């Protein structure tokens, strides 16, 4: 068992002929992901890495019935690309693209909800079930199958944590990047719910950062639902000055909201073990398992 | 991107919102001339930060002479960290009441939200929750006149003021959507002689949507260095310490700064070279931060898509080009790590595999100096 995807998941790549789309499709294929089709308007009929390319998602869906789409399309076209997949009936859309206009994301999420589609991202590194399926841009080498679910706002920081876990023999059930933007689809709470129901997941790592209130909401969920699986959190940004955007669009303390202190307080009160440093996460998980 | 008050008011006015009569002034003479026409005026520093009233950025002047003096005092001064280069000289309003009205995005509900209060003129975060009306907006339905009416009634408005409020709120939402705003705000929304008028204006545009608003002039916030590095497409924030930091990915860069602080060091900057950065942007970024004159440099790379040997090559390239530099401490793990360490060894460069070891080393390097 795993969360959202597994070895059967058939994946469509939008923007497969672009440099990012091409590079990461090759990586995903090397990982064993079942990439069944690509879409780039105007490039229909071509083959990329032995994968057929279509002009439209609808054609690709008619021929291959993909379960998930990964969007590697530049920001200005990413909204339309994602809507195309939603409208064509694909139930999981992973938006790797960064810098989508906020209003585009908001509109997309409303549409996705009406169709029962799960959106991961934008600005995410993707989702991976180690040794089974990878949809995203994370490195192929750092994950091992195992009992720890990871949900993170940041890519490289989650790689650091995953690699630390793998290093002491603790593999991962599923790793989900929810994205570094202010407004994202799948959020911390929804990921915790998925991990709570997943029999393979025995402990959960949350990698958060300053900005927004997603960590606080996760804390409230953990407290109220009495999530019985242990949770370890690391939150980046304890030293970040207010009003400055720290790399991610969502990583900003604005008008007194989104502070490190508020997140740590909420998580600690909910019984979450909070790591002071990223390299401590693996050890804390080992103590709890 | 934040807009100056005068630019926000230009947009408000163009779209039919009532704003005070006023002129943008770049000199005391300009200001005196404006005051001659307007009578008693408010002279308002144009900066990209709130809370300017408390910081002395707004002065009232009864005569053209006073307006000139106030302007001369403001121009060239610094308010909330921003040098004042222009002022807005506006007719002084005889304010009978102050309301608040704004639209922004509720990031946890993932939709726009209207905010209104009968307590305007103060920092909206300081308004008690029971005095703040929040109304979530379904982006499919938009913000309708009945919603505007509901807000107006909740503020206790009646008659002509209520009517004006409804039409004004509809226009403000229209501006919010049309200009891809993150925040549009009138604070205070003033009651003057029985009518509503936008005494102040704030309009922040979503950076990621600027490309579809070529009509809006880009205002660059931040220091010259911040602007230069941002123009290279790198995420950079200037900080006040002496250890320059370079890492790959926003999260790991933040975590590096946090660790540095906890170990007793002070970061000079946040610089994220990107989660998948190759040798070229890495070398360029390193060059840039060396130019800022730090006491030491800390590079923290978790190589995933970024290959460690490329990082090693970038560092060697910069070292060869620049010769003697301040201490550069490198933490490097991940893809092609062995190749990277072999390369570094031939050039006598030491690298660490653990983050704590590297951070401790850079802190001790700066303390020795």
XYZ file of C-alpha atoms in Angstrom:
658
model
C 0.000 0.000 0.000
C 1.019 3.580 -0.498
C -0.529 6.982 -0.784
C -2.089 8.331 -4.006
C 0.211 6.472 -6.429
C 1.735 2.993 -6.788
C 3.612 0.813 -9.287
C 0.488 0.599 -11.474
C 0.070 4.364 -11.844
C 0.158 5.442 -15.489
C 1.653 8.891 -15.923
C 1.241 11.567 -18.567
C 3.873 14.301 -18.912
C 2.730 17.720 -20.107
C 5.628 19.626 -21.584
C 7.580 16.439 -22.285
C 9.596 18.031 -25.088
C 10.862 20.965 -22.983
C 14.293 20.699 -21.384
C 12.943 20.181 -17.853
C 10.178 17.851 -18.993
C 12.592 15.789 -21.060
C 15.299 15.551 -18.410
C 12.913 14.517 -15.660
C 10.937 12.123 -17.847
C 14.189 10.267 -18.435
C 14.855 10.207 -14.697
C 11.329 8.970 -13.966
C 11.643 6.214 -16.569
C 14.969 5.195 -15.042
C 13.205 4.967 -11.684
C 10.597 2.644 -13.138
C 7.656 5.033 -13.378
C 5.109 3.989 -16.012
C 5.225 7.082 -18.193
C 2.678 6.280 -20.918
C 2.369 9.491 -22.919
C 3.523 13.049 -23.328
C 1.741 16.168 -24.493
C 3.190 19.198 -26.243
C 0.905 21.167 -28.564
C 2.377 21.137 -32.066
C 4.611 18.123 -31.408
C 1.917 15.457 -31.728
C 3.094 12.292 -33.503
C 6.683 12.547 -32.293
C 8.333 10.095 -29.918
C 10.404 11.199 -26.944
C 12.392 8.487 -25.131
C 10.093 6.006 -26.882
C 7.071 7.724 -25.355
C 4.365 8.880 -27.814
C 3.716 12.619 -27.837
C 0.245 14.073 -28.440
C -1.010 17.537 -29.224
C -3.765 17.409 -26.641
C -4.404 15.640 -23.355
C -7.717 14.330 -24.629
C -6.002 12.294 -27.363
C -3.512 10.897 -24.861
C -6.336 9.988 -22.474
C -8.309 8.211 -25.210
C -5.309 6.037 -26.070
C -3.602 5.466 -22.721
C -5.983 6.302 -19.848
C -3.304 7.842 -17.617
C -4.016 8.059 -13.875
C -1.843 11.080 -13.229
C -0.416 14.057 -15.074
C 2.815 15.900 -14.317
C 3.001 19.508 -15.489
C 6.407 20.747 -16.709
C 4.996 23.703 -18.600
C 6.206 27.328 -18.148
C 4.170 29.286 -15.573
C 2.226 31.377 -18.070
C 0.817 28.220 -19.695
C 0.693 25.979 -16.648
C -2.846 26.915 -15.638
C -4.233 25.978 -19.009
C -2.211 22.763 -19.074
C -3.503 21.739 -15.653
C -7.098 22.600 -16.564
C -6.725 20.522 -19.715
C -5.795 17.475 -17.657
C -8.572 18.101 -15.140
C -11.140 18.484 -17.895
C -9.906 15.357 -19.660
C -10.672 13.362 -16.518
C -7.223 12.735 -15.015
C -7.654 12.413 -11.262
C -4.199 13.410 -10.009
C -2.349 16.446 -11.352
C 1.161 17.228 -10.119
C 2.269 20.772 -10.962
C 6.049 21.049 -10.922
C 6.001 24.502 -12.558
C 6.875 27.476 -10.356
C 5.590 31.085 -10.479
C 1.961 30.436 -11.375
C -0.110 33.578 -10.855
C -2.011 33.282 -7.575
C -5.390 33.838 -9.201
C -4.705 31.042 -11.687
C -3.978 28.615 -8.870
C -7.129 29.651 -6.995
C -9.321 29.170 -10.068
C -7.698 25.845 -10.869
C -8.261 24.501 -7.357
C -11.969 25.385 -7.498
C -12.339 23.603 -10.845
C -10.386 20.579 -9.627
C -12.633 20.308 -6.579
C -15.785 20.213 -8.711
C -14.260 17.288 -10.643
C -12.897 15.439 -7.633
C -9.312 15.901 -8.827
C -6.325 16.026 -6.482
C -3.849 18.774 -7.286
C -0.309 18.541 -5.895
C 1.564 21.855 -6.076
C 2.207 24.178 -7.806
C 5.925 24.592 -7.178
C 6.317 21.053 -5.860
C 9.106 18.493 -6.222
C 6.361 15.890 -6.665
C 5.450 12.601 -5.025
C 7.325 9.334 -4.742
C 6.675 5.822 -3.485
C 10.213 4.462 -3.124
C 11.166 1.725 -5.601
C 7.681 1.858 -7.153
C 6.734 5.163 -8.715
C 8.128 8.657 -8.869
C 6.278 11.642 -10.301
C 8.519 14.646 -9.873
C 12.038 15.990 -9.835
C 13.547 14.467 -6.692
C 16.825 12.529 -6.935
C 16.455 8.817 -7.672
C 19.084 7.618 -5.241
C 18.112 8.741 -1.737
C 14.884 6.870 -0.990
C 14.317 3.361 0.408
C 10.972 1.606 0.887
C 9.872 1.629 4.510
C 7.466 2.852 7.196
C 7.952 6.645 7.285
C 5.641 9.032 5.444
C 7.135 12.432 4.630
C 5.195 15.551 3.721
C 7.197 18.689 2.921
C 6.896 22.193 1.568
C 10.502 22.229 0.431
C 12.301 19.877 -1.946
C 15.963 19.886 -0.995
C 15.205 20.006 2.711
C 13.034 16.925 2.377
C 15.861 15.216 0.450
C 18.124 15.935 3.388
C 15.589 14.369 5.772
C 14.811 11.368 3.538
C 18.483 10.704 3.054
C 19.057 10.866 6.822
C 16.281 8.329 7.358
C 17.560 6.002 4.623
C 21.047 6.310 6.126
C 19.926 4.696 9.385
C 17.848 2.059 7.655
C 14.455 3.764 7.919
C 12.743 3.759 4.544
C 9.773 5.794 3.398
C 6.218 4.757 2.543
C 5.408 7.805 0.429
C 7.036 11.226 0.182
C 4.815 14.129 -0.847
C 5.891 17.662 -1.732
C 2.950 20.002 -1.228
C 4.696 22.952 -2.868
C 6.345 26.200 -1.840
C 3.605 28.550 -3.012
C 1.197 30.513 -0.832
C -1.803 28.660 -2.204
C -1.382 24.971 -2.957
C -3.697 22.053 -3.642
C -3.122 19.071 -1.375
C -2.127 20.458 2.053
C -0.515 19.201 5.246
C -3.814 18.193 6.844
C -4.939 16.207 3.810
C -1.569 14.436 3.661
C -1.783 13.571 7.358
C -5.242 12.089 6.717
C -3.833 10.000 3.854
C -0.927 8.780 5.990
C -3.269 8.050 8.901
C -5.239 5.674 6.683
C -2.216 4.096 5.002
C -1.319 0.782 6.696
C 2.275 0.967 5.480
C 2.926 4.304 7.179
C 3.930 3.952 10.835
C 5.362 7.394 11.505
C 5.164 10.756 9.777
C 7.665 13.553 9.157
C 6.419 17.059 8.417
C 8.915 19.456 6.889
C 7.436 22.928 7.185
C 8.641 26.462 6.916
C 7.640 29.977 7.889
C 4.696 31.693 6.187
C 0.995 30.900 6.071
C -0.814 28.770 8.623
C -0.560 25.256 7.139
C 1.593 23.946 10.020
C -0.794 25.390 12.619
C -3.745 23.754 10.872
C -1.873 20.458 10.820
C -1.242 20.844 14.552
C -4.946 21.431 15.196
C -5.790 18.343 13.151
C -3.300 16.198 15.062
C -4.627 17.445 18.386
C -8.337 17.038 17.593
C -8.211 13.783 15.672
C -5.726 12.324 18.131
C -3.651 11.000 15.248
C -2.225 7.821 16.705
C 0.824 7.675 14.457
C 3.826 9.565 15.801
C 4.755 12.806 14.039
C 8.139 14.536 13.926
C 8.380 18.032 12.474
C 11.130 20.328 11.339
C 10.261 23.914 10.487
C 12.713 26.076 8.542
C 12.991 29.827 8.960
C 13.652 30.432 12.669
C 16.144 33.134 11.715
C 14.169 34.692 8.844
C 13.403 38.420 9.130
C 9.727 39.415 8.790
C 8.500 40.790 5.468
C 11.167 39.047 3.378
C 10.322 36.284 0.940
C 12.784 33.455 1.607
C 13.008 31.824 -1.801
C 9.542 30.302 -1.835
C 6.581 32.563 -2.591
C 4.917 31.203 0.541
C 7.898 31.569 2.872
C 7.241 35.018 4.244
C 6.177 36.397 7.606
C 3.478 38.903 6.752
C 1.535 41.112 9.116
C 2.604 39.045 12.085
C 1.363 35.773 10.572
C 3.392 32.730 9.685
C 6.079 33.052 12.343
C 8.350 30.224 13.387
C 7.315 30.641 17.026
C 3.612 30.270 16.248
C 4.212 27.049 14.303
C 6.502 25.495 16.904
C 4.098 26.370 19.716
C 1.128 24.824 17.879
C 3.025 21.674 16.916
C 4.504 21.155 20.369
C 1.099 21.615 22.011
C -0.287 18.959 19.672
C 2.330 16.497 20.892
C 4.512 16.644 17.792
C 8.242 16.134 18.377
C 9.984 19.128 16.861
C 13.569 18.781 15.650
C 15.840 21.781 16.191
C 18.066 20.776 13.287
C 17.198 18.867 10.097
C 19.755 16.118 10.819
C 17.974 15.295 14.095
C 14.757 14.160 12.404
C 15.892 10.600 11.626
C 17.009 9.952 15.199
C 13.718 11.249 16.618
C 11.767 8.974 14.299
C 13.849 6.001 15.379
C 13.062 6.739 19.036
C 9.338 6.798 18.258
C 9.120 3.625 16.188
C 5.132 44.014 -5.979
C 4.009 46.891 -3.828
C 2.798 50.050 -5.530
C 3.371 53.498 -4.106
C 0.271 55.146 -2.681
C 0.126 57.676 -5.503
C 0.236 54.937 -8.159
C -2.419 52.916 -6.366
C -4.578 56.042 -6.184
C -4.073 56.667 -9.890
C -5.453 53.194 -10.555
C -8.278 53.685 -8.044
C -9.261 56.966 -9.636
C -9.081 55.595 -13.182
C -11.507 52.860 -12.164
C -13.978 55.236 -10.557
C -13.052 55.282 -6.865
C -13.097 58.659 -5.109
C -9.602 59.775 -4.009
C -8.411 63.121 -2.615
C -7.084 65.683 -5.043
C -3.305 65.649 -4.967
C 0.007 65.856 -6.792
C 3.187 63.832 -6.748
C 6.035 66.164 -5.826
C 9.767 65.681 -6.177
C 10.881 69.023 -4.682
C 9.809 71.604 -2.068
C 8.965 74.007 -4.912
C 6.622 71.438 -6.475
C 4.991 70.950 -3.090
C 4.533 74.678 -2.482
C 2.954 75.057 -5.915
C 0.591 72.154 -5.209
C -0.388 73.629 -1.837
C -1.055 77.000 -3.431
C -3.761 75.333 -5.504
C -5.054 72.870 -2.892
C -5.080 74.982 0.275
C -4.276 73.145 3.519
C -2.570 69.885 2.598
C -1.193 66.592 3.840
C 2.394 65.905 2.738
C 2.865 62.138 2.574
C 6.178 60.345 2.066
C 5.903 57.739 -0.685
C 7.550 54.589 0.591
C 6.842 50.885 0.174
C 6.132 50.251 3.851
C 3.143 50.713 6.083
C 3.063 52.471 9.442
C 4.533 55.610 7.959
C 2.241 57.965 9.907
C 3.701 56.830 13.231
C 7.220 57.066 11.777
C 6.754 60.738 10.895
C 6.079 60.217 7.201
C 2.892 62.305 7.094
C 2.829 66.035 7.880
C 0.029 68.572 7.609
C 0.725 72.008 6.184
C -1.556 75.033 6.308
C 0.358 77.154 3.790
C 2.515 76.650 0.686
C 5.587 77.636 2.749
C 4.841 74.985 5.340
C 4.264 72.415 2.573
C 7.668 73.303 1.088
C 9.393 72.996 4.465
C 7.690 69.673 5.231
C 8.705 68.338 1.821
C 12.284 69.509 2.206
C 12.437 67.684 5.538
C 10.975 64.448 4.155
C 12.953 64.269 0.910
C 16.280 62.590 1.501
C 15.239 61.300 4.903
C 14.793 57.641 5.619
C 11.523 56.215 6.911
C 11.209 52.601 7.965
C 14.400 51.835 6.078
C 13.261 53.469 2.845
C 14.872 56.633 1.483
C 12.138 59.150 0.648
C 12.491 60.388 -2.926
C 8.966 61.623 -3.547
C 5.990 62.912 -1.623
C 2.291 63.055 -2.341
C 0.780 66.458 -1.567
C -2.958 66.110 -1.068
C -5.857 68.272 -0.031
C -6.319 67.956 3.727
C -9.495 66.031 4.446
C -11.946 67.012 7.149
C -12.446 63.430 8.316
C -15.613 62.599 10.281
C -15.162 58.825 10.416
C -12.689 56.146 9.375
C -13.559 52.715 7.993
C -11.461 49.908 6.579
C -12.038 47.906 3.421
C -9.716 45.429 1.743
C -9.501 42.301 -0.370
C -6.766 39.717 -0.130
C -6.271 35.968 -0.542
C -6.985 33.637 2.335
C -4.199 31.146 1.736
C -5.625 28.402 3.924
C -9.141 28.648 2.445
C -7.480 29.136 -0.975
C -9.816 31.908 -2.079
C -10.222 35.669 -1.955
C -11.533 37.249 1.199
C -13.137 40.631 1.846
C -12.166 42.391 5.055
C -14.079 45.345 6.453
C -14.130 47.213 9.718
C -15.741 50.253 11.253
C -12.381 50.878 12.929
C -10.256 52.233 10.119
C -7.133 54.322 10.286
C -5.223 51.881 12.470
C -3.157 48.832 11.663
C -5.801 46.250 10.733
C -3.985 43.533 12.719
C -4.670 45.576 15.851
C -8.412 45.693 15.281
C -10.186 43.292 17.679
C -11.666 40.288 15.827
C -15.251 41.213 16.724
C -14.775 44.535 14.913
C -13.455 42.897 11.745
C -15.888 41.417 9.234
C -14.434 38.658 7.049
C -16.308 37.361 4.044
C -14.854 34.528 1.964
C -15.490 34.887 -1.755
C -16.165 31.956 -4.030
C -14.025 32.700 -7.083
C -16.661 31.120 -9.336
C -19.395 33.491 -8.167
C -17.245 36.530 -7.489
C -18.141 39.360 -5.137
C -21.700 40.522 -5.690
C -23.715 43.541 -4.668
C -25.532 41.548 -1.984
C -22.159 40.694 -0.436
C -21.166 44.354 -0.541
C -24.518 45.266 1.015
C -23.999 42.695 3.770
C -20.582 44.157 4.574
C -21.922 47.721 4.586
C -24.749 46.793 6.925
C -22.333 44.996 9.250
C -20.317 48.231 9.431
C -23.507 50.020 10.505
C -23.793 52.170 7.390
C -27.125 53.638 6.256
C -28.651 55.707 3.485
C -26.311 57.453 1.065
C -23.136 56.157 2.763
C -24.352 52.566 2.434
C -25.101 53.090 -1.256
C -21.666 54.586 -1.825
C -20.036 51.767 0.099
C -21.700 49.103 -2.051
C -20.576 50.617 -5.321
C -17.103 51.330 -3.960
C -16.640 47.775 -2.680
C -17.669 46.336 -6.042
C -15.134 48.528 -7.818
C -12.411 47.622 -5.334
C -12.986 43.900 -5.918
C -12.930 44.534 -9.648
C -9.520 46.202 -9.224
C -8.342 43.294 -7.065
C -9.141 40.807 -9.809
C -8.244 42.909 -12.837
C -4.770 43.812 -11.574
C -3.928 40.372 -10.139
C -3.610 41.900 -6.681
C -2.433 40.031 -3.603
C -3.844 42.809 -1.508
C -5.905 45.886 -2.163
C -6.736 48.044 0.779
C -8.308 51.366 1.681
C -7.277 52.354 5.162
C -8.756 54.636 6.142
C -11.813 54.722 3.999
C -12.732 58.177 5.200
C -16.138 59.780 5.697
C -15.826 63.383 4.585
C -18.874 65.653 4.434
C -21.183 62.665 4.246
C -19.271 60.910 1.452
C -16.736 58.108 1.272
C -13.243 58.744 -0.027
C -10.062 56.617 -0.188
C -7.754 58.589 2.105
C -4.996 56.005 1.675
C -4.471 53.256 -0.875
C -2.499 50.078 -0.936
C -2.219 47.817 -3.963
C 0.204 44.882 -4.015
C 0.414 43.033 -7.306
C 1.270 39.337 -7.531
C 4.869 39.207 -8.845
C 4.078 36.059 -10.774
C 1.303 37.825 -12.691
C 3.252 40.956 -13.607
C 3.959 39.598 -17.066
C 0.321 40.091 -18.012
C 0.252 43.701 -16.811
C 2.703 45.470 -19.065
C 0.868 48.735 -18.337
C 2.150 48.712 -14.763
C 5.630 50.094 -14.293
C 7.834 47.672 -12.355
C 8.897 49.010 -8.962
C 11.985 47.293 -7.653
C 12.025 46.906 -3.917
C 15.203 46.196 -1.992
C 18.848 47.274 -2.133
C 20.896 47.683 -5.325
C 22.655 44.393 -4.677
C 19.367 42.588 -4.077
C 18.040 43.935 -7.358
C 21.191 42.915 -9.266
C 21.141 39.356 -7.980
C 17.390 39.009 -8.426
C 17.824 40.044 -12.048
C 19.987 36.940 -12.500
C 16.975 34.881 -11.532
C 18.309 33.876 -8.125
C 16.394 34.227 -4.882
C 18.399 36.599 -2.703
C 17.771 38.451 0.524
C 20.349 40.699 2.139
C 20.860 40.181 5.873
C 23.098 41.976 8.350
C 25.747 39.380 9.263
C 29.210 38.671 7.867
C 29.007 35.064 6.644
C 27.768 34.768 3.081
C 25.588 31.724 2.494
C 24.898 29.827 -0.685
C 22.723 26.731 -0.812
C 20.468 24.932 -3.266
C 16.746 25.102 -2.597
C 14.728 27.520 -0.485
C 14.167 25.160 2.426
C 17.756 24.067 2.819
C 18.966 27.645 2.478
C 16.656 28.724 5.300
C 17.734 25.748 7.404
C 21.375 26.714 6.823
C 20.749 30.260 8.059
C 18.883 28.934 11.092
C 21.707 26.551 11.942
C 24.298 29.261 11.491
C 22.433 31.512 13.911
C 22.105 28.756 16.506
C 25.835 28.042 16.224
C 26.641 31.689 16.944
C 27.281 32.896 13.404
C 25.556 35.711 11.536
C 24.465 35.276 7.935
C 25.108 38.070 5.443
C 22.478 36.868 3.020
C 19.995 34.274 1.856
C 20.974 32.977 -1.565
C 19.171 30.051 -3.113
C 20.915 28.896 -6.260
C 17.952 26.635 -7.049
C 17.186 23.006 -6.310
C 18.636 21.816 -9.628
C 21.418 24.369 -10.110
C 24.352 23.386 -12.294
C 27.989 24.569 -12.231
C 27.402 27.752 -14.200
C 24.761 29.474 -12.035
C 26.546 28.173 -8.966
C 29.841 29.813 -9.999
C 28.061 33.033 -10.885
C 26.269 33.106 -7.552
C 29.488 32.431 -5.658
C 31.244 35.209 -7.530
C 28.466 37.634 -6.639
C 28.501 36.938 -2.941
C 32.285 37.137 -2.793
C 31.910 40.627 -4.257
C 29.792 41.655 -1.270
C 32.862 41.410 0.984
C 31.908 38.768 3.553
C 34.334 37.484 6.215
C 33.691 33.903 5.117
C 31.443 31.910 2.804
C 29.380 28.862 3.657
C 28.191 26.666 0.805
C 25.678 23.978 1.670
C 24.783 21.636 -1.158
C 22.658 18.558 -1.012
C 23.324 17.128 -4.436
C 20.290 15.551 -5.993
C 19.695 16.932 -9.423
C 22.637 19.213 -8.702
C 25.740 17.054 -9.107
C 28.466 17.381 -6.501
C 31.272 17.242 -9.078
C 29.701 20.234 -10.818
C 29.659 22.146 -7.558
C 33.305 21.224 -6.979
C 34.182 22.430 -10.485
C 32.319 25.689 -9.897
C 34.233 26.291 -6.685
C 37.585 25.445 -8.298
C 36.776 27.729 -11.234
C 36.008 30.657 -8.938
C 39.086 30.012 -6.780
C 41.344 29.885 -9.840
C 39.857 33.066 -11.217
C 40.002 35.053 -7.991
C 43.132 33.626 -6.393
C 43.211 34.374 -2.672
C 39.731 34.615 -1.153
C 38.152 34.737 2.273
C 37.625 31.255 3.770
C 35.091 29.236 1.785
C 33.611 26.360 3.752
C 31.871 23.700 1.753
C 29.372 21.088 2.806
C 28.792 18.685 -0.020
C 26.916 15.387 -0.188
C 24.884 13.514 -2.769
C 25.123 12.609 -6.425
C 28.731 12.084 -7.657
C 30.097 12.886 -4.236
C 33.251 10.736 -4.602
C 34.281 12.392 -7.841
C 33.744 15.795 -6.205
C 35.917 14.976 -3.204
C 38.676 13.663 -5.467
C 38.639 16.895 -7.474
C 38.618 19.061 -4.372
C 41.515 17.147 -2.866
C 43.778 17.806 -5.850
C 43.167 21.510 -5.273
C 43.611 21.230 -1.529
C 40.057 22.285 -0.770
C 38.487 20.771 2.314
C 34.837 19.822 2.332
C 32.488 18.420 4.958
C 29.823 15.775 4.625
C 27.837 16.866 7.659
C 25.981 20.137 7.983
C 26.864 20.723 11.672
C 30.604 20.221 11.013
C 30.566 22.707 8.134
C 28.578 25.315 10.056
C 30.855 24.975 13.092
C 33.892 25.366 10.818
C 32.649 28.561 9.209
C 31.723 30.085 12.571
C 35.176 29.308 13.968
C 36.836 30.654 10.796
C 35.155 34.038 11.301
C 35.943 34.104 14.995
C 39.668 33.548 14.291
C 39.846 36.569 12.001
